[in-house]
PDB file of C-alpha atoms in Angstrom:
ATOM      1  CA  LYS A   1      -6.251 -17.371  -1.829  1.00 71.00           C
ATOM      2  CA  ASN A   2      -5.363 -15.001  -0.001  1.00 74.00           C
ATOM      3  CA  GLN A   3      -7.805 -12.070  -0.168  1.00 89.00           C
ATOM      4  CA  VAL A   4      -8.725  -8.466   1.679  1.00 93.00           C
ATOM      5  CA  GLU A   5     -12.410  -7.439   1.352  1.00 95.00           C
ATOM      6  CA  GLN A   6     -13.415  -3.715   2.522  1.00 96.00           C
ATOM      7  CA  SER A   7     -17.310  -2.425   2.941  1.00 96.00           C
ATOM      8  CA  PRO A   8     -18.633   0.437   1.662  1.00 97.00           C
ATOM      9  CA  GLN A   9     -16.570   0.665  -1.148  1.00 95.00           C
ATOM     10  CA  SER A  10     -17.317   4.149  -0.652  1.00 96.00           C
ATOM     11  CA  LEU A  11     -19.854   6.154   2.485  1.00 97.00           C
ATOM     12  CA  ILE A  12     -20.626  10.311   2.297  1.00 98.00           C
ATOM     13  CA  ILE A  13     -21.281  11.365   6.057  1.00 97.00           C
ATOM     14  CA  LEU A  14     -21.587  14.788   7.945  1.00 97.00           C
ATOM     15  CA  GLU A  15     -18.999  16.402   9.617  1.00 97.00           C
ATOM     16  CA  GLY A  16     -19.556  15.223  13.508  1.00 97.00           C
ATOM     17  CA  LYS A  17     -20.509  12.173  12.183  1.00 97.00           C
ATOM     18  CA  ASN A  18     -18.847   8.796  13.442  1.00 98.00           C
ATOM     19  CA  CYS A  19     -18.295   5.905  11.208  1.00 98.00           C
ATOM     20  CA  THR A  20     -17.324   2.499  11.023  1.00 98.00           C
ATOM     21  CA  LEU A  21     -15.453   0.887   8.022  1.00 98.00           C
ATOM     22  CA  GLN A  22     -15.013  -3.112   7.857  1.00 98.00           C
ATOM     23  CA  CYS A  23     -12.382  -5.286   6.584  1.00 97.00           C
ATOM     24  CA  ASN A  24     -12.859  -9.450   6.261  1.00 97.00           C
ATOM     25  CA  TYR A  25      -9.419 -11.389   5.230  1.00 95.00           C
ATOM     26  CA  THR A  26      -8.787 -14.848   4.649  1.00 92.00           C
ATOM     27  CA  VAL A  27      -5.167 -13.945   4.656  1.00 85.00           C
ATOM     28  CA  SER A  28      -3.289 -17.496   6.241  1.00 82.00           C
ATOM     29  CA  PRO A  29      -1.369 -17.240   8.406  1.00 81.00           C
ATOM     30  CA  PHE A  30      -2.167 -14.031   9.906  1.00 83.00           C
ATOM     31  CA  SER A  31       0.855 -12.024  11.794  1.00 84.00           C
ATOM     32  CA  ASN A  32      -0.482  -8.737  11.497  1.00 88.00           C
ATOM     33  CA  LEU A  33      -3.116  -6.849  10.321  1.00 92.00           C
ATOM     34  CA  ARG A  34      -3.022  -2.690   9.040  1.00 93.00           C
ATOM     35  CA  TRP A  35      -4.780  -0.019   8.301  1.00 96.00           C
ATOM     36  CA  TYR A  36      -3.644   2.777   5.866  1.00 95.00           C
ATOM     37  CA  LYS A  37      -5.143   6.179   4.417  1.00 96.00           C
ATOM     38  CA  GLN A  38      -4.879   7.547   1.093  1.00 94.00           C
ATOM     39  CA  ASP A  39      -5.340  11.105   0.387  1.00 93.00           C
ATOM     40  CA  THR A  40      -5.733  11.963  -3.434  1.00 89.00           C
ATOM     41  CA  GLY A  41      -2.513  12.095  -5.041  1.00 85.00           C
ATOM     42  CA  ARG A  42      -0.677  11.167  -2.350  1.00 89.00           C
ATOM     43  CA  GLY A  43       0.965   7.851  -0.964  1.00 90.00           C
ATOM     44  CA  PRO A  44      -0.886   5.798   2.373  1.00 92.00           C
ATOM     45  CA  VAL A  45       0.148   6.874   5.806  1.00 93.00           C
ATOM     46  CA  SER A  46      -0.432   3.858   8.099  1.00 91.00           C
ATOM     47  CA  LEU A  47      -2.942   4.513  10.706  1.00 94.00           C
ATOM     48  CA  THR A  48      -2.649   1.702  12.809  1.00 92.00           C
ATOM     49  CA  ILE A  49      -0.890  -2.391  12.637  1.00 90.00           C
ATOM     50  CA  MET A  50      -2.368  -5.042  14.787  1.00 91.00           C
ATOM     51  CA  THR A  51      -0.869  -8.282  15.875  1.00 88.00           C
ATOM     52  CA  PHE A  52      -3.587 -10.991  16.558  1.00 83.00           C
ATOM     53  CA  SER A  53      -3.076 -10.900  20.382  1.00 88.00           C
ATOM     54  CA  GLU A  54      -4.513  -7.027  19.897  1.00 91.00           C
ATOM     55  CA  ASN A  55      -8.413  -6.566  19.755  1.00 93.00           C
ATOM     56  CA  THR A  56      -8.458  -2.774  19.914  1.00 96.00           C
ATOM     57  CA  LYS A  57      -5.587   0.010  18.781  1.00 95.00           C
ATOM     58  CA  SER A  58      -6.361   3.510  18.622  1.00 95.00           C
ATOM     59  CA  ASN A  59      -4.822   6.688  16.682  1.00 93.00           C
ATOM     60  CA  GLY A  60      -6.550   9.783  17.724  1.00 95.00           C
ATOM     61  CA  ARG A  61      -9.881   9.858  16.532  1.00 97.00           C
ATOM     62  CA  TYR A  62      -9.259   6.287  14.961  1.00 97.00           C
ATOM     63  CA  THR A  63     -10.049   3.638  16.622  1.00 97.00           C
ATOM     64  CA  ALA A  64      -8.984  -0.480  14.632  1.00 97.00           C
ATOM     65  CA  THR A  65     -10.297  -3.417  16.355  1.00 97.00           C
ATOM     66  CA  LEU A  66      -9.915  -6.911  15.193  1.00 96.00           C
ATOM     67  CA  ASP A  67     -11.486 -10.451  15.926  1.00 94.00           C
ATOM     68  CA  ALA A  68      -8.651 -12.909  14.510  1.00 90.00           C
ATOM     69  CA  ASP A  69     -11.015 -16.184  14.918  1.00 91.00           C
ATOM     70  CA  THR A  70     -13.678 -14.396  12.856  1.00 94.00           C
ATOM     71  CA  LYS A  71     -10.824 -12.474  11.122  1.00 93.00           C
ATOM     72  CA  GLN A  72     -12.700  -8.967  10.925  1.00 96.00           C
ATOM     73  CA  SER A  73     -10.848  -6.171  11.701  1.00 97.00           C
ATOM     74  CA  SER A  74     -13.221  -2.667  12.002  1.00 98.00           C
ATOM     75  CA  LEU A  75     -12.047   1.146  11.733  1.00 98.00           C
ATOM     76  CA  HIS A  76     -14.131   3.348  13.656  1.00 98.00           C
ATOM     77  CA  ILE A  77     -13.629   7.423  12.741  1.00 98.00           C
ATOM     78  CA  THR A  78     -15.559   9.218  15.965  1.00 97.00           C
ATOM     79  CA  ALA A  79     -16.217  12.853  15.170  1.00 97.00           C
ATOM     80  CA  SER A  80     -15.319  13.123  11.443  1.00 97.00           C
ATOM     81  CA  GLN A  81     -13.643  16.030  10.152  1.00 97.00           C
ATOM     82  CA  LEU A  82     -13.757  17.304   6.297  1.00 97.00           C
ATOM     83  CA  SER A  83      -9.794  16.266   6.454  1.00 96.00           C
ATOM     84  CA  ASP A  84     -10.343  12.650   7.116  1.00 97.00           C
ATOM     85  CA  SER A  85     -12.091  12.411   3.616  1.00 97.00           C
ATOM     86  CA  ALA A  86      -9.673  10.234   2.073  1.00 97.00           C
ATOM     87  CA  SER A  87      -9.447   6.417   0.828  1.00 96.00           C
ATOM     88  CA  TYR A  88      -8.997   4.069   3.802  1.00 97.00           C
ATOM     89  CA  ILE A  89      -6.770   1.012   3.099  1.00 96.00           C
ATOM     90  CA  CYS A  90      -6.420  -2.501   5.162  1.00 96.00           C
ATOM     91  CA  VAL A  91      -4.113  -4.486   3.936  1.00 93.00           C
ATOM     92  CA  VAL A  92      -2.468  -8.394   5.677  1.00 91.00           C
ATOM     93  CA  PRO A  93       0.722  -9.686   4.808  1.00 85.00           C
ATOM     94  CA  GLY A  94       0.927 -12.646   2.460  1.00 80.00           C
ATOM     95  CA  ASP A  95       4.197 -14.080   3.403  1.00 73.00           C
ATOM     96  CA  ASN A  96       5.643 -15.580   6.532  1.00 66.00           C
ATOM     97  CA  GLN A  97       8.811 -12.274   6.085  1.00 62.00           C
ATOM     98  CA  GLY A  98       5.789  -9.600   5.967  1.00 64.00           C
ATOM     99  CA  GLY A  99       6.869  -8.546   3.135  1.00 70.00           C
ATOM    100  CA  LYS A 100       4.208  -8.966   0.531  1.00 78.00           C
ATOM    101  CA  LEU A 101       1.707  -7.187   1.966  1.00 85.00           C
ATOM    102  CA  ILE A 102      -2.084  -7.692  -0.416  1.00 89.00           C
ATOM    103  CA  PHE A 103      -4.156  -4.154  -0.084  1.00 91.00           C
ATOM    104  CA  GLY A 104      -8.644  -4.128   0.387  1.00 93.00           C
ATOM    105  CA  GLN A 105      -9.751  -1.934  -2.432  1.00 93.00           C
ATOM    106  CA  GLY A 106     -10.392   0.679   0.292  1.00 95.00           C
ATOM    107  CA  THR A 107     -13.221   2.480   1.592  1.00 97.00           C
ATOM    108  CA  GLU A 108     -13.507   5.970  -0.453  1.00 96.00           C
ATOM    109  CA  LEU A 109     -14.703   8.299   2.533  1.00 98.00           C
ATOM    110  CA  SER A 110     -16.124  11.915   1.343  1.00 98.00           C
ATOM    111  CA  VAL A 111     -16.856  13.960   4.949  1.00 98.00           C
ATOM    112  CA  LYS A 112     -19.105  17.332   3.880  1.00 97.00           C
ATOM    113  CA  PRO A 113     -19.486  20.473   5.674  1.00 96.00           C
TER     114      PRO A 113
ATOM    115  CA  GLY B   1      16.324  12.266   3.939  1.00 51.00           C
ATOM    116  CA  ALA B   2      12.994  12.749   5.661  1.00 75.00           C
ATOM    117  CA  GLY B   3      11.178  10.622   4.075  1.00 92.00           C
ATOM    118  CA  VAL B   4      11.093   7.922   0.904  1.00 95.00           C
ATOM    119  CA  SER B   5      11.387  10.130  -2.461  1.00 95.00           C
ATOM    120  CA  GLN B   6      10.841   9.180  -5.714  1.00 96.00           C
ATOM    121  CA  SER B   7      11.432  10.340  -9.112  1.00 96.00           C
ATOM    122  CA  PRO B   8       9.958  10.836 -11.682  1.00 96.00           C
ATOM    123  CA  SER B   9       7.053  12.251 -10.184  1.00 95.00           C
ATOM    124  CA  ASN B  10       5.645  12.145 -13.476  1.00 96.00           C
ATOM    125  CA  LYS B  11       6.694  10.140 -16.807  1.00 97.00           C
ATOM    126  CA  VAL B  12       4.527  10.042 -19.928  1.00 97.00           C
ATOM    127  CA  THR B  13       6.569   7.802 -22.576  1.00 97.00           C
ATOM    128  CA  GLU B  14       5.593   6.260 -25.635  1.00 97.00           C
ATOM    129  CA  LYS B  15       4.443   2.572 -26.051  1.00 97.00           C
ATOM    130  CA  GLY B  16       7.777   1.131 -26.501  1.00 97.00           C
ATOM    131  CA  LYS B  17       9.727   2.545 -24.711  1.00 97.00           C
ATOM    132  CA  ASP B  18      11.974   1.519 -22.139  1.00 98.00           C
ATOM    133  CA  VAL B  19      11.249   3.398 -18.529  1.00 98.00           C
ATOM    134  CA  GLU B  20      13.037   3.923 -14.928  1.00 98.00           C
ATOM    135  CA  LEU B  21      11.098   4.632 -12.167  1.00 98.00           C
ATOM    136  CA  ARG B  22      13.868   5.567  -8.918  1.00 97.00           C
ATOM    137  CA  CYS B  23      12.993   4.900  -5.420  1.00 97.00           C
ATOM    138  CA  ASP B  24      15.029   6.555  -2.451  1.00 96.00           C
ATOM    139  CA  PRO B  25      14.254   4.997   1.057  1.00 95.00           C
ATOM    140  CA  ILE B  26      14.857   6.404   4.448  1.00 94.00           C
ATOM    141  CA  SER B  27      17.778   6.173   5.655  1.00 92.00           C
ATOM    142  CA  GLY B  28      18.886   2.536   7.575  1.00 90.00           C
ATOM    143  CA  HIS B  29      15.923   1.221   6.471  1.00 92.00           C
ATOM    144  CA  THR B  30      16.387  -2.099   5.296  1.00 91.00           C
ATOM    145  CA  ALA B  31      13.397  -3.266   3.945  1.00 91.00           C
ATOM    146  CA  LEU B  32      12.602  -1.103  -0.065  1.00 92.00           C
ATOM    147  CA  TYR B  33       8.594  -2.232  -1.670  1.00 93.00           C
ATOM    148  CA  TRP B  34       7.055  -1.421  -4.968  1.00 95.00           C
ATOM    149  CA  TYR B  35       3.922  -1.315  -5.641  1.00 94.00           C
ATOM    150  CA  ARG B  36       1.830  -0.524  -8.368  1.00 95.00           C
ATOM    151  CA  GLN B  37      -1.854   1.309  -8.241  1.00 92.00           C
ATOM    152  CA  SER B  38      -3.780   1.784 -11.766  1.00 89.00           C
ATOM    153  CA  LEU B  39      -6.546   3.747 -12.233  1.00 82.00           C
ATOM    154  CA  GLY B  40      -9.603   2.866 -10.179  1.00 76.00           C
ATOM    155  CA  GLN B  41      -8.143  -0.336  -8.632  1.00 80.00           C
ATOM    156  CA  GLY B  42      -6.320  -1.689  -5.605  1.00 83.00           C
ATOM    157  CA  LEU B  43      -2.586  -0.879  -4.565  1.00 89.00           C
ATOM    158  CA  GLU B  44      -0.838  -4.342  -6.168  1.00 90.00           C
ATOM    159  CA  PHE B  45       2.967  -5.808  -4.567  1.00 89.00           C
ATOM    160  CA  LEU B  46       4.910  -5.978  -7.073  1.00 94.00           C
ATOM    161  CA  ILE B  47       8.145  -6.384  -5.076  1.00 92.00           C
ATOM    162  CA  TYR B  48      10.462  -6.515  -2.036  1.00 90.00           C
ATOM    163  CA  PHE B  49      13.466  -5.837  -1.324  1.00 90.00           C
ATOM    164  CA  GLN B  50      15.238  -7.555   1.835  1.00 88.00           C
ATOM    165  CA  GLY B  51      18.842  -5.587   1.973  1.00 87.00           C
ATOM    166  CA  ASN B  52      19.925  -6.330  -1.709  1.00 87.00           C
ATOM    167  CA  SER B  53      18.049  -9.280  -2.436  1.00 87.00           C
ATOM    168  CA  ALA B  54      14.348 -10.004  -3.757  1.00 84.00           C
ATOM    169  CA  PRO B  55      13.483 -12.929  -1.404  1.00 77.00           C
ATOM    170  CA  ASP B  56       9.524 -12.376  -3.636  1.00 78.00           C
ATOM    171  CA  LYS B  57       9.620 -11.554  -7.031  1.00 82.00           C
ATOM    172  CA  SER B  58       5.924 -13.323  -7.455  1.00 83.00           C
ATOM    173  CA  GLY B  59       4.076  -9.368  -8.041  1.00 89.00           C
ATOM    174  CA  LEU B  60       5.759  -7.885 -11.192  1.00 93.00           C
ATOM    175  CA  PRO B  61       3.109  -8.668 -13.852  1.00 92.00           C
ATOM    176  CA  SER B  62       5.805  -9.998 -17.204  1.00 93.00           C
ATOM    177  CA  ASP B  63       9.755 -10.423 -17.219  1.00 94.00           C
ATOM    178  CA  ARG B  64       9.727  -6.590 -19.279  1.00 97.00           C
ATOM    179  CA  PHE B  65       9.582  -5.621 -14.829  1.00 97.00           C
ATOM    180  CA  SER B  66      12.511  -5.710 -12.841  1.00 95.00           C
ATOM    181  CA  ALA B  67      14.126  -4.407  -9.775  1.00 95.00           C
ATOM    182  CA  GLU B  68      17.432  -4.353  -9.016  1.00 94.00           C
ATOM    183  CA  ARG B  69      18.262  -2.804  -5.365  1.00 94.00           C
ATOM    184  CA  THR B  70      22.333  -2.085  -4.718  1.00 86.00           C
ATOM    185  CA  GLY B  71      24.136  -1.016  -1.771  1.00 85.00           C
ATOM    186  CA  GLY B  72      21.141  -1.344   0.544  1.00 82.00           C
ATOM    187  CA  SER B  73      19.602   1.746  -0.741  1.00 91.00           C
ATOM    188  CA  VAL B  74      18.215   3.546  -3.665  1.00 95.00           C
ATOM    189  CA  SER B  75      15.769   1.348  -5.745  1.00 96.00           C
ATOM    190  CA  THR B  76      14.988   0.982  -9.839  1.00 97.00           C
ATOM    191  CA  LEU B  77      12.396  -0.783 -11.302  1.00 97.00           C
ATOM    192  CA  THR B  78      12.671  -0.721 -15.059  1.00 97.00           C
ATOM    193  CA  ILE B  79       9.844  -1.626 -17.235  1.00 98.00           C
ATOM    194  CA  GLN B  80      10.812  -2.818 -20.924  1.00 98.00           C
ATOM    195  CA  ARG B  81       8.940  -2.122 -23.716  1.00 97.00           C
ATOM    196  CA  THR B  82       5.711  -0.888 -21.967  1.00 97.00           C
ATOM    197  CA  GLN B  83       2.546  -1.164 -22.813  1.00 97.00           C
ATOM    198  CA  GLN B  84      -0.549   0.947 -22.185  1.00 95.00           C
ATOM    199  CA  GLU B  85      -1.896  -1.253 -19.527  1.00 94.00           C
ATOM    200  CA  ASP B  86       1.585  -0.394 -18.070  1.00 96.00           C
ATOM    201  CA  SER B  87       0.355   2.875 -17.107  1.00 96.00           C
ATOM    202  CA  ALA B  88      -0.528   3.264 -13.429  1.00 96.00           C
ATOM    203  CA  VAL B  89       0.941   5.167 -10.437  1.00 95.00           C
ATOM    204  CA  TYR B  90       4.502   2.986  -9.251  1.00 97.00           C
ATOM    205  CA  LEU B  91       4.494   3.429  -5.600  1.00 96.00           C
ATOM    206  CA  CYS B  92       7.455   2.870  -3.394  1.00 96.00           C
ATOM    207  CA  ALA B  93       7.462   1.982   0.586  1.00 94.00           C
ATOM    208  CA  SER B  94      10.618   1.556   2.821  1.00 93.00           C
ATOM    209  CA  SER B  95      10.304  -0.190   6.881  1.00 91.00           C
ATOM    210  CA  LEU B  96      12.944  -0.350   8.863  1.00 89.00           C
ATOM    211  CA  PHE B  97      12.711  -4.132   8.381  1.00 81.00           C
ATOM    212  CA  THR B  98      10.105  -6.691   6.798  1.00 71.00           C
ATOM    213  CA  HIS B  99       7.299  -8.525   9.746  1.00 63.00           C
ATOM    214  CA  SER B 100       5.273  -5.683  11.815  1.00 56.00           C
ATOM    215  CA  TYR B 101       7.225  -3.017  11.018  1.00 75.00           C
ATOM    216  CA  GLU B 102       5.753   0.135   9.419  1.00 82.00           C
ATOM    217  CA  GLN B 103       6.349   0.890   6.236  1.00 88.00           C
ATOM    218  CA  TYR B 104       6.050   4.180   4.761  1.00 92.00           C
ATOM    219  CA  PHE B 105       5.043   5.333   1.200  1.00 93.00           C
ATOM    220  CA  GLY B 106       6.698   7.545  -1.218  1.00 95.00           C
ATOM    221  CA  PRO B 107       4.376  10.345  -3.259  1.00 93.00           C
ATOM    222  CA  GLY B 108       4.460   7.817  -6.594  1.00 95.00           C
ATOM    223  CA  THR B 109       5.363   7.984  -9.770  1.00 97.00           C
ATOM    224  CA  ARG B 110       2.902   8.356 -12.164  1.00 96.00           C
ATOM    225  CA  LEU B 111       3.630   6.937 -15.664  1.00 97.00           C
ATOM    226  CA  THR B 112       1.354   7.460 -18.337  1.00 97.00           C
ATOM    227  CA  VAL B 113       1.828   5.027 -21.759  1.00 97.00           C
ATOM    228  CA  THR B 114       0.291   6.364 -25.076  1.00 95.00           C
TER     229      THR B 114
END
């Protein structure tokens, strides 16, 4: 069964600290993996899209890694800010056309002052 | 428009009534997607369109749910004979094409069935 699992379910960190969120997937065939940020009451916003040939991709203070062999990805947030408080969702297409996305349950990150 | 828009933003309806949710994708985007996010749950794929056709309808929860897209632009998600378990936020997204292209999400429609 195609699945995307994330850990931890929730995380509380102090402003300025770093953190790493994990994503494991069992989707096959694999084409790409996406990380989204969803603020409360808003739609998700894309942070990165990584294909199977990419190991690392950065977007400002966000760095995503991908190991297609072990089917694991991580999202590292550097020097966290209060505005980073949100749900971070790992997503993998579940079909060859890339239209049917399979979402992880998300990691709820709370950055405290 | 600047982004994906959805209407209404909030909808309260009585159990058994039909509802229509609307999505206006970003101009020029050929792919359009519908998702559902129930309270405390992750996003659930419902259906996507490439142009006006829907290659995969397997995510629709029941035959009470239907969606259409006309003119390769606006899409409507219809829920007939609503049930309380239909209460959720319904999100629409669009992308230039499917495959690896980034999806842009709308703000969602919060549906409450009483």
